[in-house]
Amino acid sequence: MTADLLAPLDLAFWNMDSAEHPMHLGALGVFASTSPTAGAHAADLLAARAAGVPGLRMRIRDVWQPLTWAQALPSAFGGAAREPDPDFDPLDHVHLHAPAGDFQAAAGRLMQRPLERGRPPWEAHVLPGEDGTSFAVLFKFHHALADGLRALTLAAAVLDPADLPGRRPRPEEPPRAPRPDVRRLLRDAVSDAGRALDIGASVALSTLTARPTPALTSRPTGTRRTAGVVLDLDDVHLVRKAVGGTVNDVVIAVVAGALRRWLDERGDGSEGVAPRALIPVSRRRPRAAHPQGNRLSGYLIRLPVGEPDPLARLAAVRTAMDRNKDAGPHRGAGAVALLADHVPALGHRLGGPFAGRAARLWFDILVTSVPLPGLGLRLGGNPLAEVFPYAPLARGQSLAVAVSTYRGRVHYGLVADAQAVPDLDRLAAAVTGELAALITACEP
């Protein structure tokens, strides 16, 4: 496997990263077991299997010259490339910890630790349960190595193969450099320039009209706290069928209502609050030339936190999402990630830290969905019972929310700045309370 240059958005994430503010995503999987040694066995399996997954052997190295002519224009100077690590040792990445009584508390402490940039930027932490009936695995992937879908593929490659949909992933082949089509490049450049101007204007307007939500912004401390919530998917469908829209509309409306409850309970007040939520949208296409690269856009919506009626909150979310879908993922302030394609590699290197600090001017909270396979997953024969995704926390923001649906249940993973949000468990409880309120409001 040869080296390949990072896609522009991957390069942006790599240069936003710092020891004080790591840019990795994660997932905490809780497995049911019948043996107190199941966790240790799982750690051995993960290390053995990781050695055979090409994507987990890739480190990121700074480069100063293009690798191919086709990549020269966007990455002629100051780029970075993925390449196999000749010194890769799975034991450097798979860690077995002492038994934990609270998986979420342990995950929060581990999420605040940055990944080592000189090695393949991922880790797996195995946490045996104190009761001997369960263990958890926290996977961490740098956002420059993988987005949510890519991280899922890499994690699935080290789980038991029997219950995975289809066959085990094949070893990845390095992408082939396409032959340049000059006319198409010029046509696309004109179209992209117009789109970039539209996105930039929308971002500027969003920033000018922003009203900060103090509880969702903070001076970054680098500390992390996590929490998890599990809801019944049938309950979400009950609300969806009663009022229309999509499951994602209900999921986002639950976040809005939970924030309202949480702000009121802590005394901050929710009246007139409408934080800007970034809803990432995957642009990944099957058999893409760069399957490991981030291909993201997004929608930007105002969460109707100040609206007292739960059904009216859901209706407002549905309207905002429909408006974004009509415009498409290539327009509007939420699509700012697409601007990464228009920044030269040196610009990412020099401007990465600034871009990270500017995230709080663009949006107040991230709410993202990470799809999971419908079939049951296992590790060492132990079934995956719960899985909580964790999104990276933007600099200057206090909270990020990621959601996954797995085997009939909806799992919310909350990541917060530990010093800014010491009461994250209260927000988690508010998520459960908000879905209950929606169900009650839907009753005849």
CSV table of C-alpha atoms in Angstrom, one decimal:
chain,number,residue,atom,x,y,z
A,1,MET,CA,0.0,0.0,0.0
A,2,THR,CA,1.4,3.4,-1.0
A,3,ALA,CA,0.9,6.8,0.4
A,4,ASP,CA,-1.9,9.1,-0.7
A,5,LEU,CA,-2.4,12.8,0.0
A,6,LEU,CA,-5.1,13.8,2.5
A,7,ALA,CA,-8.3,15.1,1.0
A,8,PRO,CA,-8.7,18.9,1.8
A,9,LEU,CA,-11.3,18.3,4.6
A,10,ASP,CA,-9.1,15.7,6.2
A,11,LEU,CA,-6.1,18.1,6.0
A,12,ALA,CA,-8.3,20.7,7.7
A,13,PHE,CA,-9.2,18.4,10.6
A,14,TRP,CA,-5.5,17.4,10.9
A,15,ASN,CA,-4.4,21.0,11.2
A,16,MET,CA,-7.2,22.0,13.7
A,17,ASP,CA,-5.9,19.3,16.1
A,18,SER,CA,-3.8,20.2,19.1
A,19,ALA,CA,-2.8,18.5,22.4
A,20,GLU,CA,-5.2,20.9,24.2
A,21,HIS,CA,-8.0,20.4,21.8
A,22,PRO,CA,-8.0,16.9,20.1
A,23,MET,CA,-10.1,16.3,17.0
A,24,HIS,CA,-11.0,12.7,17.3
A,25,LEU,CA,-14.4,11.0,17.3
A,26,GLY,CA,-15.2,7.9,19.3
A,27,ALA,CA,-17.7,5.1,20.0
A,28,LEU,CA,-18.3,3.3,23.3
A,29,GLY,CA,-19.6,-0.2,22.8
A,30,VAL,CA,-20.9,-2.2,25.8
A,31,PHE,CA,-20.9,-5.9,25.4
A,32,ALA,CA,-22.8,-8.5,27.5
A,33,SER,CA,-20.6,-11.3,28.8
A,34,THR,CA,-20.7,-14.3,31.1
A,35,SER,CA,-17.0,-14.4,32.1
A,36,PRO,CA,-14.9,-12.0,34.1
A,37,THR,CA,-12.0,-12.7,31.7
A,38,ALA,CA,-14.1,-11.7,28.6
A,39,GLY,CA,-12.6,-8.2,28.5
A,40,ALA,CA,-9.0,-9.5,28.5
A,41,HIS,CA,-9.9,-11.9,25.7
A,42,ALA,CA,-11.5,-9.1,23.7
A,43,ALA,CA,-8.3,-7.0,24.0
A,44,ASP,CA,-6.2,-9.9,22.7
A,45,LEU,CA,-8.6,-10.4,19.7
A,46,LEU,CA,-8.6,-6.7,18.9
A,47,ALA,CA,-4.8,-6.6,18.8
A,48,ALA,CA,-4.6,-9.7,16.7
A,49,ARG,CA,-7.2,-8.6,14.2
A,50,ALA,CA,-5.9,-5.0,13.9
A,51,ALA,CA,-2.7,-6.3,12.5
A,52,GLY,CA,-4.6,-7.5,9.4
A,53,VAL,CA,-6.6,-4.3,8.7
A,54,PRO,CA,-4.7,-2.1,6.3
A,55,GLY,CA,-6.6,1.0,7.2
A,56,LEU,CA,-5.5,0.7,10.8
A,57,ARG,CA,-1.8,0.6,9.8
A,58,MET,CA,-1.9,4.1,8.2
A,59,ARG,CA,-0.1,7.0,9.8
A,60,ILE,CA,-0.3,10.6,8.7
A,61,ARG,CA,2.9,12.3,7.6
A,62,ASP,CA,3.6,15.9,6.6
A,63,VAL,CA,4.7,16.3,3.0
A,64,TRP,CA,5.8,19.3,1.0
A,65,GLN,CA,5.6,18.1,-2.6
A,66,PRO,CA,2.7,16.6,-4.6
A,67,LEU,CA,2.7,12.9,-5.1
A,68,THR,CA,1.0,13.0,-8.5
A,69,TRP,CA,0.3,15.6,-11.1
A,70,ALA,CA,-3.4,15.3,-10.5
A,71,GLN,CA,-3.0,16.2,-6.9
A,72,ALA,CA,-0.6,19.0,-7.4
A,73,LEU,CA,-3.0,21.9,-7.7
A,74,PRO,CA,-4.8,21.5,-4.3
A,75,SER,CA,-1.8,20.1,-2.4
A,76,ALA,CA,1.4,21.5,-3.9
A,77,PHE,CA,2.8,22.8,-0.6
A,78,GLY,CA,2.2,22.1,3.0
A,79,GLY,CA,0.1,18.9,2.7
A,80,ALA,CA,0.0,15.6,4.5
A,81,ALA,CA,-0.3,12.0,3.3
A,82,ARG,CA,-1.5,8.7,4.7
A,83,GLU,CA,1.1,6.0,4.4
A,84,PRO,CA,1.7,2.6,6.0
A,85,ASP,CA,3.6,2.7,9.3
A,86,PRO,CA,6.5,0.4,9.0
A,87,ASP,CA,6.8,0.2,12.8
A,88,PHE,CA,3.0,-0.5,13.3
A,89,ASP,CA,2.4,-2.6,16.5
A,90,PRO,CA,-1.2,-3.2,17.5
A,91,LEU,CA,-0.2,-3.4,21.1
A,92,ASP,CA,0.6,0.3,20.9
A,93,HIS,CA,-3.1,1.0,20.1
A,94,VAL,CA,-5.1,-1.6,22.1
A,95,HIS,CA,-5.2,-1.0,25.8
A,96,LEU,CA,-6.7,-3.2,28.6
A,97,HIS,CA,-7.7,-1.2,31.6
A,98,ALA,CA,-8.6,-2.1,35.2
A,99,PRO,CA,-12.3,-2.9,35.8
A,100,ALA,CA,-14.6,0.1,35.6
A,101,GLY,CA,-17.8,0.6,37.6
A,102,ASP,CA,-18.9,3.5,35.3
A,103,PHE,CA,-18.1,3.1,31.6
A,104,GLN,CA,-19.2,6.6,30.7
A,105,ALA,CA,-17.0,8.2,33.4
A,106,ALA,CA,-14.0,6.2,32.1
A,107,ALA,CA,-14.8,7.1,28.5
A,108,GLY,CA,-14.9,10.8,29.3
A,109,ARG,CA,-11.4,10.7,30.8
A,110,LEU,CA,-10.1,8.7,27.8
A,111,MET,CA,-11.7,11.0,25.2
A,112,GLN,CA,-9.8,14.0,26.5
A,113,ARG,CA,-6.5,12.3,25.9
A,114,PRO,CA,-5.1,13.3,22.4
A,115,LEU,CA,-4.0,10.6,20.0
A,116,GLU,CA,-0.3,10.3,19.2
A,117,ARG,CA,0.3,12.0,15.9
A,118,GLY,CA,3.4,10.1,15.0
A,119,ARG,CA,1.6,6.8,14.9
A,120,PRO,CA,-1.6,5.6,13.2
A,121,PRO,CA,-4.2,7.9,14.9
A,122,TRP,CA,-6.6,5.5,16.5
A,123,GLU,CA,-6.9,3.6,19.8
A,124,ALA,CA,-9.1,0.9,21.3
A,125,HIS,CA,-9.6,0.9,25.1
A,126,VAL,CA,-11.1,-2.2,26.7
A,127,LEU,CA,-12.9,-1.6,30.0
A,128,PRO,CA,-13.8,-4.8,31.9
A,129,GLY,CA,-16.9,-4.3,34.1
A,130,GLU,CA,-16.6,-4.6,37.8
A,131,ASP,CA,-19.6,-7.0,38.0
A,132,GLY,CA,-18.0,-9.5,35.5
A,133,THR,CA,-21.2,-9.5,33.3
A,134,SER,CA,-20.1,-6.9,30.8
A,135,PHE,CA,-17.2,-5.1,29.3
A,136,ALA,CA,-16.9,-2.0,27.1
A,137,VAL,CA,-14.6,-1.0,24.3
A,138,LEU,CA,-14.0,2.7,23.5
A,139,PHE,CA,-12.8,3.2,19.9
A,140,LYS,CA,-11.1,6.5,19.1
A,141,PHE,CA,-10.3,7.7,15.5
A,142,HIS,CA,-8.8,11.0,14.5
A,143,HIS,CA,-11.2,12.8,12.2
A,144,ALA,CA,-8.5,13.1,9.6
A,145,LEU,CA,-8.3,9.3,9.4
A,146,ALA,CA,-12.0,8.5,9.4
A,147,ASP,CA,-15.4,10.1,9.5
A,148,GLY,CA,-18.3,8.3,11.2
A,149,LEU,CA,-19.0,5.9,8.3
A,150,ARG,CA,-15.3,5.1,7.8
A,151,ALA,CA,-14.7,4.6,11.6
A,152,LEU,CA,-17.6,2.1,11.6
A,153,THR,CA,-16.0,0.2,8.8
A,154,LEU,CA,-12.6,0.1,10.6
A,155,ALA,CA,-14.2,-0.9,13.9
A,156,ALA,CA,-16.3,-3.6,12.2
A,157,ALA,CA,-13.2,-5.1,10.7
A,158,VAL,CA,-11.9,-6.1,14.2
A,159,LEU,CA,-15.2,-7.5,15.5
A,160,ASP,CA,-16.5,-11.0,15.0
A,161,PRO,CA,-17.1,-11.6,11.2
A,162,ALA,CA,-20.0,-14.0,11.5
A,163,ASP,CA,-22.8,-11.5,12.2
A,164,LEU,CA,-21.5,-8.7,10.0
A,165,PRO,CA,-23.6,-8.0,6.9
A,166,GLY,CA,-21.9,-9.5,3.8
A,167,ARG,CA,-18.3,-10.5,3.8
A,168,ARG,CA,-15.4,-9.1,5.8
A,169,PRO,CA,-14.0,-5.9,4.2
A,170,ARG,CA,-11.4,-6.6,1.6
A,171,PRO,CA,-8.0,-5.0,2.0
A,172,GLU,CA,-8.0,-1.5,0.6
A,173,GLU,CA,-6.3,-0.7,-2.6
A,174,PRO,CA,-4.6,2.6,-3.1
A,175,PRO,CA,-6.6,5.0,-5.3
A,176,ARG,CA,-5.6,5.4,-8.8
A,177,ALA,CA,-4.9,9.0,-10.0
A,178,PRO,CA,-7.5,9.9,-12.7
A,179,ARG,CA,-6.4,11.4,-15.9
A,180,PRO,CA,-7.0,15.2,-15.9
A,181,ASP,CA,-9.9,16.5,-18.0
A,182,VAL,CA,-9.0,20.2,-18.5
A,183,ARG,CA,-12.4,21.3,-19.8
A,184,ARG,CA,-14.2,19.5,-17.0
A,185,LEU,CA,-11.8,21.0,-14.4
A,186,LEU,CA,-12.5,24.5,-15.7
A,187,ARG,CA,-16.3,24.0,-15.8
A,188,ASP,CA,-16.3,22.6,-12.3
A,189,ALA,CA,-14.0,25.4,-11.1
A,190,VAL,CA,-16.5,28.1,-12.2
A,191,SER,CA,-19.4,26.2,-10.7
A,192,ASP,CA,-17.5,25.7,-7.4
A,193,ALA,CA,-16.5,29.3,-7.2
A,194,GLY,CA,-20.2,30.4,-7.4
A,195,ARG,CA,-21.1,27.8,-4.8
A,196,ALA,CA,-18.3,29.0,-2.5
A,197,LEU,CA,-19.5,32.6,-2.7
A,198,ASP,CA,-23.0,31.5,-1.8
A,199,ILE,CA,-21.8,29.5,1.1
A,200,GLY,CA,-19.5,32.3,2.3
A,201,ALA,CA,-22.3,34.8,2.2
A,202,SER,CA,-24.6,32.5,4.1
A,203,VAL,CA,-22.0,31.9,6.8
A,204,ALA,CA,-21.4,35.6,7.2
A,205,LEU,CA,-25.2,36.2,7.5
A,206,SER,CA,-25.5,33.5,10.1
A,207,THR,CA,-22.6,34.9,12.1
A,208,LEU,CA,-24.0,38.4,12.0
A,209,THR,CA,-27.4,37.3,13.2
A,210,ALA,CA,-26.1,35.0,15.9
A,211,ARG,CA,-27.2,35.3,19.5
A,212,PRO,CA,-24.8,33.3,21.6
A,213,THR,CA,-26.1,30.6,24.0
A,214,PRO,CA,-23.7,30.9,27.0
A,215,ALA,CA,-24.4,27.4,28.3
A,216,LEU,CA,-23.2,26.0,24.9
A,217,THR,CA,-20.1,28.0,24.6
A,218,SER,CA,-17.1,28.1,26.9
A,219,ARG,CA,-13.5,28.9,27.2
A,220,PRO,CA,-11.9,25.5,26.1
A,221,THR,CA,-10.3,23.5,28.9
A,222,GLY,CA,-9.5,20.3,27.1
A,223,THR,CA,-11.4,18.3,29.6
A,224,ARG,CA,-14.2,15.9,28.6
A,225,ARG,CA,-17.2,14.3,30.1
A,226,THR,CA,-19.5,11.8,28.3
A,227,ALA,CA,-23.0,10.5,28.9
A,228,GLY,CA,-25.3,8.0,27.1
A,229,VAL,CA,-29.0,7.7,26.7
A,230,VAL,CA,-31.0,4.8,25.2
A,231,LEU,CA,-34.5,5.3,23.8
A,232,ASP,CA,-36.9,2.8,22.3
A,233,LEU,CA,-37.1,3.2,18.5
A,234,ASP,CA,-40.7,2.2,18.6
A,235,ASP,CA,-41.4,5.3,20.7
A,236,VAL,CA,-39.7,7.5,18.2
A,237,HIS,CA,-41.7,5.9,15.4
A,238,LEU,CA,-44.9,6.5,17.4
A,239,VAL,CA,-44.2,10.2,17.4
A,240,ARG,CA,-43.1,10.3,13.7
A,241,LYS,CA,-46.3,8.5,12.6
A,242,ALA,CA,-48.5,10.8,14.6
A,243,VAL,CA,-47.1,14.1,13.2
A,244,GLY,CA,-45.1,13.1,10.1
A,245,GLY,CA,-41.6,13.9,9.1
A,246,THR,CA,-38.6,11.6,9.6
A,247,VAL,CA,-37.0,9.7,12.5
A,248,ASN,CA,-34.1,12.3,12.3
A,249,ASP,CA,-36.6,15.1,12.7
A,250,VAL,CA,-37.8,13.5,16.0
A,251,VAL,CA,-34.2,12.8,17.1
A,252,ILE,CA,-33.2,16.5,16.6
A,253,ALA,CA,-36.5,17.8,18.2
A,254,VAL,CA,-35.7,15.7,21.3
A,255,VAL,CA,-32.3,17.4,21.5
A,256,ALA,CA,-34.0,20.8,21.3
A,257,GLY,CA,-36.6,19.9,24.0
A,258,ALA,CA,-33.9,18.4,26.2
A,259,LEU,CA,-31.8,21.6,26.0
A,260,ARG,CA,-34.9,23.6,27.0
A,261,ARG,CA,-35.5,21.4,30.1
A,262,TRP,CA,-31.8,21.5,31.0
A,263,LEU,CA,-31.4,25.2,30.7
A,264,ASP,CA,-34.6,25.9,32.8
A,265,GLU,CA,-33.5,23.4,35.5
A,266,ARG,CA,-30.1,24.9,35.9
A,267,GLY,CA,-31.5,28.4,36.1
A,268,ASP,CA,-30.1,29.7,32.8
A,269,GLY,CA,-33.6,30.1,31.2
A,270,SER,CA,-34.7,29.0,27.7
A,271,GLU,CA,-36.9,31.9,26.7
A,272,GLY,CA,-35.9,33.2,23.3
A,273,VAL,CA,-33.0,30.7,22.9
A,274,ALA,CA,-32.4,29.3,19.4
A,275,PRO,CA,-28.9,27.9,19.1
A,276,ARG,CA,-27.5,27.1,15.7
A,277,ALA,CA,-27.2,23.4,15.2
A,278,LEU,CA,-24.9,21.9,12.6
A,279,ILE,CA,-26.3,18.7,11.1
A,280,PRO,CA,-23.6,16.9,9.2
A,281,VAL,CA,-24.6,15.3,5.9
A,282,SER,CA,-22.4,12.6,4.3
A,283,ARG,CA,-21.6,13.0,0.6
A,284,ARG,CA,-19.8,9.7,0.4
A,285,ARG,CA,-20.6,7.7,-2.7
A,286,PRO,CA,-20.1,3.9,-3.1
A,287,ARG,CA,-16.8,2.9,-4.6
A,288,ALA,CA,-15.4,6.5,-4.3
A,289,ALA,CA,-11.9,7.1,-5.4
A,290,HIS,CA,-10.9,8.0,-1.9
A,291,PRO,CA,-13.1,5.9,0.4
A,292,GLN,CA,-11.1,6.8,3.5
A,293,GLY,CA,-11.5,10.6,3.1
A,294,ASN,CA,-14.1,12.7,4.8
A,295,ARG,CA,-16.9,13.6,2.4
A,296,LEU,CA,-19.1,15.9,4.4
A,297,SER,CA,-21.4,18.8,4.0
A,298,GLY,CA,-24.1,19.9,6.5
A,299,TYR,CA,-27.3,21.7,7.3
A,300,LEU,CA,-27.5,24.6,9.7
A,301,ILE,CA,-30.8,25.0,11.6
A,302,ARG,CA,-32.0,27.0,14.6
A,303,LEU,CA,-33.1,24.7,17.4
A,304,PRO,CA,-36.4,26.0,18.7
A,305,VAL,CA,-35.3,25.7,22.3
A,306,GLY,CA,-37.4,28.7,23.4
A,307,GLU,CA,-40.7,27.2,22.0
A,308,PRO,CA,-42.7,25.8,25.0
A,309,ASP,CA,-44.9,23.4,23.1
A,310,PRO,CA,-43.1,20.0,22.2
A,311,LEU,CA,-45.1,19.5,19.1
A,312,ALA,CA,-44.5,23.0,17.9
A,313,ARG,CA,-40.7,22.4,18.5
A,314,LEU,CA,-40.9,19.3,16.3
A,315,ALA,CA,-42.8,21.1,13.6
A,316,ALA,CA,-40.2,23.9,13.6
A,317,VAL,CA,-37.4,21.3,13.2
A,318,ARG,CA,-39.2,19.5,10.5
A,319,THR,CA,-39.8,22.8,8.5
A,320,ALA,CA,-36.1,23.8,8.9
A,321,MET,CA,-34.9,20.4,7.8
A,322,ASP,CA,-37.2,20.3,4.8
A,323,ARG,CA,-36.0,23.8,3.8
A,324,ASN,CA,-32.4,22.6,3.9
A,325,LYS,CA,-33.1,19.4,2.0
A,326,ASP,CA,-34.9,21.4,-0.7
A,327,ALA,CA,-31.8,23.6,-1.1
A,328,GLY,CA,-29.5,20.6,-1.0
A,329,PRO,CA,-26.2,19.9,0.9
A,330,HIS,CA,-24.1,22.1,-1.4
A,331,ARG,CA,-25.7,25.4,-0.4
A,332,GLY,CA,-26.1,27.5,2.7
A,333,ALA,CA,-24.1,28.1,5.8
A,334,GLY,CA,-24.1,24.4,6.8
A,335,ALA,CA,-22.1,23.5,3.7
A,336,VAL,CA,-19.1,25.4,4.9
A,337,ALA,CA,-17.0,22.2,5.0
A,338,LEU,CA,-17.1,22.3,1.2
A,339,LEU,CA,-15.0,25.4,1.3
A,340,ALA,CA,-12.0,23.2,2.4
A,341,ASP,CA,-11.7,22.2,-1.3
A,342,HIS,CA,-11.0,25.8,-2.2
A,343,VAL,CA,-8.1,26.3,0.3
A,344,PRO,CA,-4.6,25.4,-0.7
A,345,ALA,CA,-2.7,22.9,1.5
A,346,LEU,CA,-0.5,25.7,2.9
A,347,GLY,CA,-3.6,27.6,3.9
A,348,HIS,CA,-4.9,24.6,5.9
A,349,ARG,CA,-1.6,24.4,7.6
A,350,LEU,CA,-1.4,28.0,8.5
A,351,GLY,CA,-5.1,28.6,9.0
A,352,GLY,CA,-6.1,25.4,10.8
A,353,PRO,CA,-5.8,26.7,14.3
A,354,PHE,CA,-7.7,29.8,13.4
A,355,ALA,CA,-10.5,27.8,11.7
A,356,GLY,CA,-10.8,25.7,14.8
A,357,ARG,CA,-11.3,28.8,17.0
A,358,ALA,CA,-13.8,30.2,14.5
A,359,ALA,CA,-16.2,27.2,14.8
A,360,ARG,CA,-18.1,28.9,17.6
A,361,LEU,CA,-18.9,31.8,15.3
A,362,TRP,CA,-20.4,29.4,12.8
A,363,PHE,CA,-22.5,27.1,14.9
A,364,ASP,CA,-23.3,26.5,18.6
A,365,ILE,CA,-23.9,22.7,18.8
A,366,LEU,CA,-23.2,19.7,16.6
A,367,VAL,CA,-26.0,17.1,16.2
A,368,THR,CA,-24.9,14.2,14.0
A,369,SER,CA,-26.3,10.7,13.2
A,370,VAL,CA,-24.0,7.7,12.6
A,371,PRO,CA,-25.6,4.7,10.9
A,372,LEU,CA,-25.0,1.2,12.2
A,373,PRO,CA,-25.7,-2.2,10.6
A,374,GLY,CA,-29.0,-3.7,11.6
A,375,LEU,CA,-27.6,-7.1,12.4
A,376,GLY,CA,-26.1,-8.0,15.8
A,377,LEU,CA,-22.4,-7.4,16.3
A,378,ARG,CA,-20.2,-9.5,18.6
A,379,LEU,CA,-16.7,-9.5,19.9
A,380,GLY,CA,-15.3,-12.8,21.1
A,381,GLY,CA,-18.8,-14.2,20.9
A,382,ASN,CA,-20.1,-11.5,23.3
A,383,PRO,CA,-23.1,-9.6,21.9
A,384,LEU,CA,-22.9,-5.8,21.5
A,385,ALA,CA,-25.7,-4.5,23.8
A,386,GLU,CA,-25.3,-0.8,23.6
A,387,VAL,CA,-23.2,1.6,21.4
A,388,PHE,CA,-22.8,5.3,22.1
A,389,PRO,CA,-21.1,7.5,19.3
A,390,TYR,CA,-19.1,10.5,20.3
A,391,ALA,CA,-18.5,13.5,18.0
A,392,PRO,CA,-15.5,15.8,18.2
A,393,LEU,CA,-16.1,18.9,20.3
A,394,ALA,CA,-15.3,22.1,18.5
A,395,ARG,CA,-13.1,24.6,20.2
A,396,GLY,CA,-15.0,27.0,22.4
A,397,GLN,CA,-18.1,24.8,22.4
A,398,SER,CA,-19.5,23.0,25.4
A,399,LEU,CA,-21.5,20.2,23.9
A,400,ALA,CA,-21.8,17.8,20.9
A,401,VAL,CA,-24.4,15.2,20.3
A,402,ALA,CA,-24.1,12.0,18.2
A,403,VAL,CA,-26.9,9.5,17.6
A,404,SER,CA,-27.0,5.9,16.4
A,405,THR,CA,-29.8,3.5,16.0
A,406,TYR,CA,-29.0,-0.1,16.8
A,407,ARG,CA,-31.3,-3.1,17.0
A,408,GLY,CA,-34.5,-1.3,17.8
A,409,ARG,CA,-33.0,1.4,20.1
A,410,VAL,CA,-31.8,4.9,19.7
A,411,HIS,CA,-28.5,5.7,21.4
A,412,TYR,CA,-27.5,9.2,22.2
A,413,GLY,CA,-23.8,9.9,22.9
A,414,LEU,CA,-23.2,13.2,24.6
A,415,VAL,CA,-19.7,14.8,24.8
A,416,ALA,CA,-19.1,18.0,26.8
A,417,ASP,CA,-16.4,20.1,28.2
A,418,ALA,CA,-16.2,18.7,31.7
A,419,GLN,CA,-15.6,22.0,33.4
A,420,ALA,CA,-18.3,23.9,31.5
A,421,VAL,CA,-20.9,21.1,31.8
A,422,PRO,CA,-20.5,19.4,35.1
A,423,ASP,CA,-24.2,18.4,35.1
A,424,LEU,CA,-24.2,16.5,31.8
A,425,ASP,CA,-26.1,13.6,33.5
A,426,ARG,CA,-29.0,16.1,34.0
A,427,LEU,CA,-29.1,16.8,30.3
A,428,ALA,CA,-29.1,13.1,29.5
A,429,ALA,CA,-32.1,12.6,31.8
A,430,ALA,CA,-33.8,15.5,30.0
A,431,VAL,CA,-33.5,13.6,26.7
A,432,THR,CA,-35.6,10.8,28.1
A,433,GLY,CA,-38.1,13.2,29.6
A,434,GLU,CA,-38.5,15.1,26.3
A,435,LEU,CA,-39.4,11.9,24.3
A,436,ALA,CA,-41.9,11.1,27.0
A,437,ALA,CA,-43.4,14.6,26.6
A,438,LEU,CA,-43.7,14.1,22.8
A,439,ILE,CA,-45.5,10.8,23.3
A,440,THR,CA,-47.9,12.4,25.7
A,441,ALA,CA,-48.5,15.3,23.4
A,442,CYS,CA,-49.3,12.9,20.5
A,443,GLU,CA,-52.0,11.0,22.5
A,444,PRO,CA,-55.6,11.8,21.4
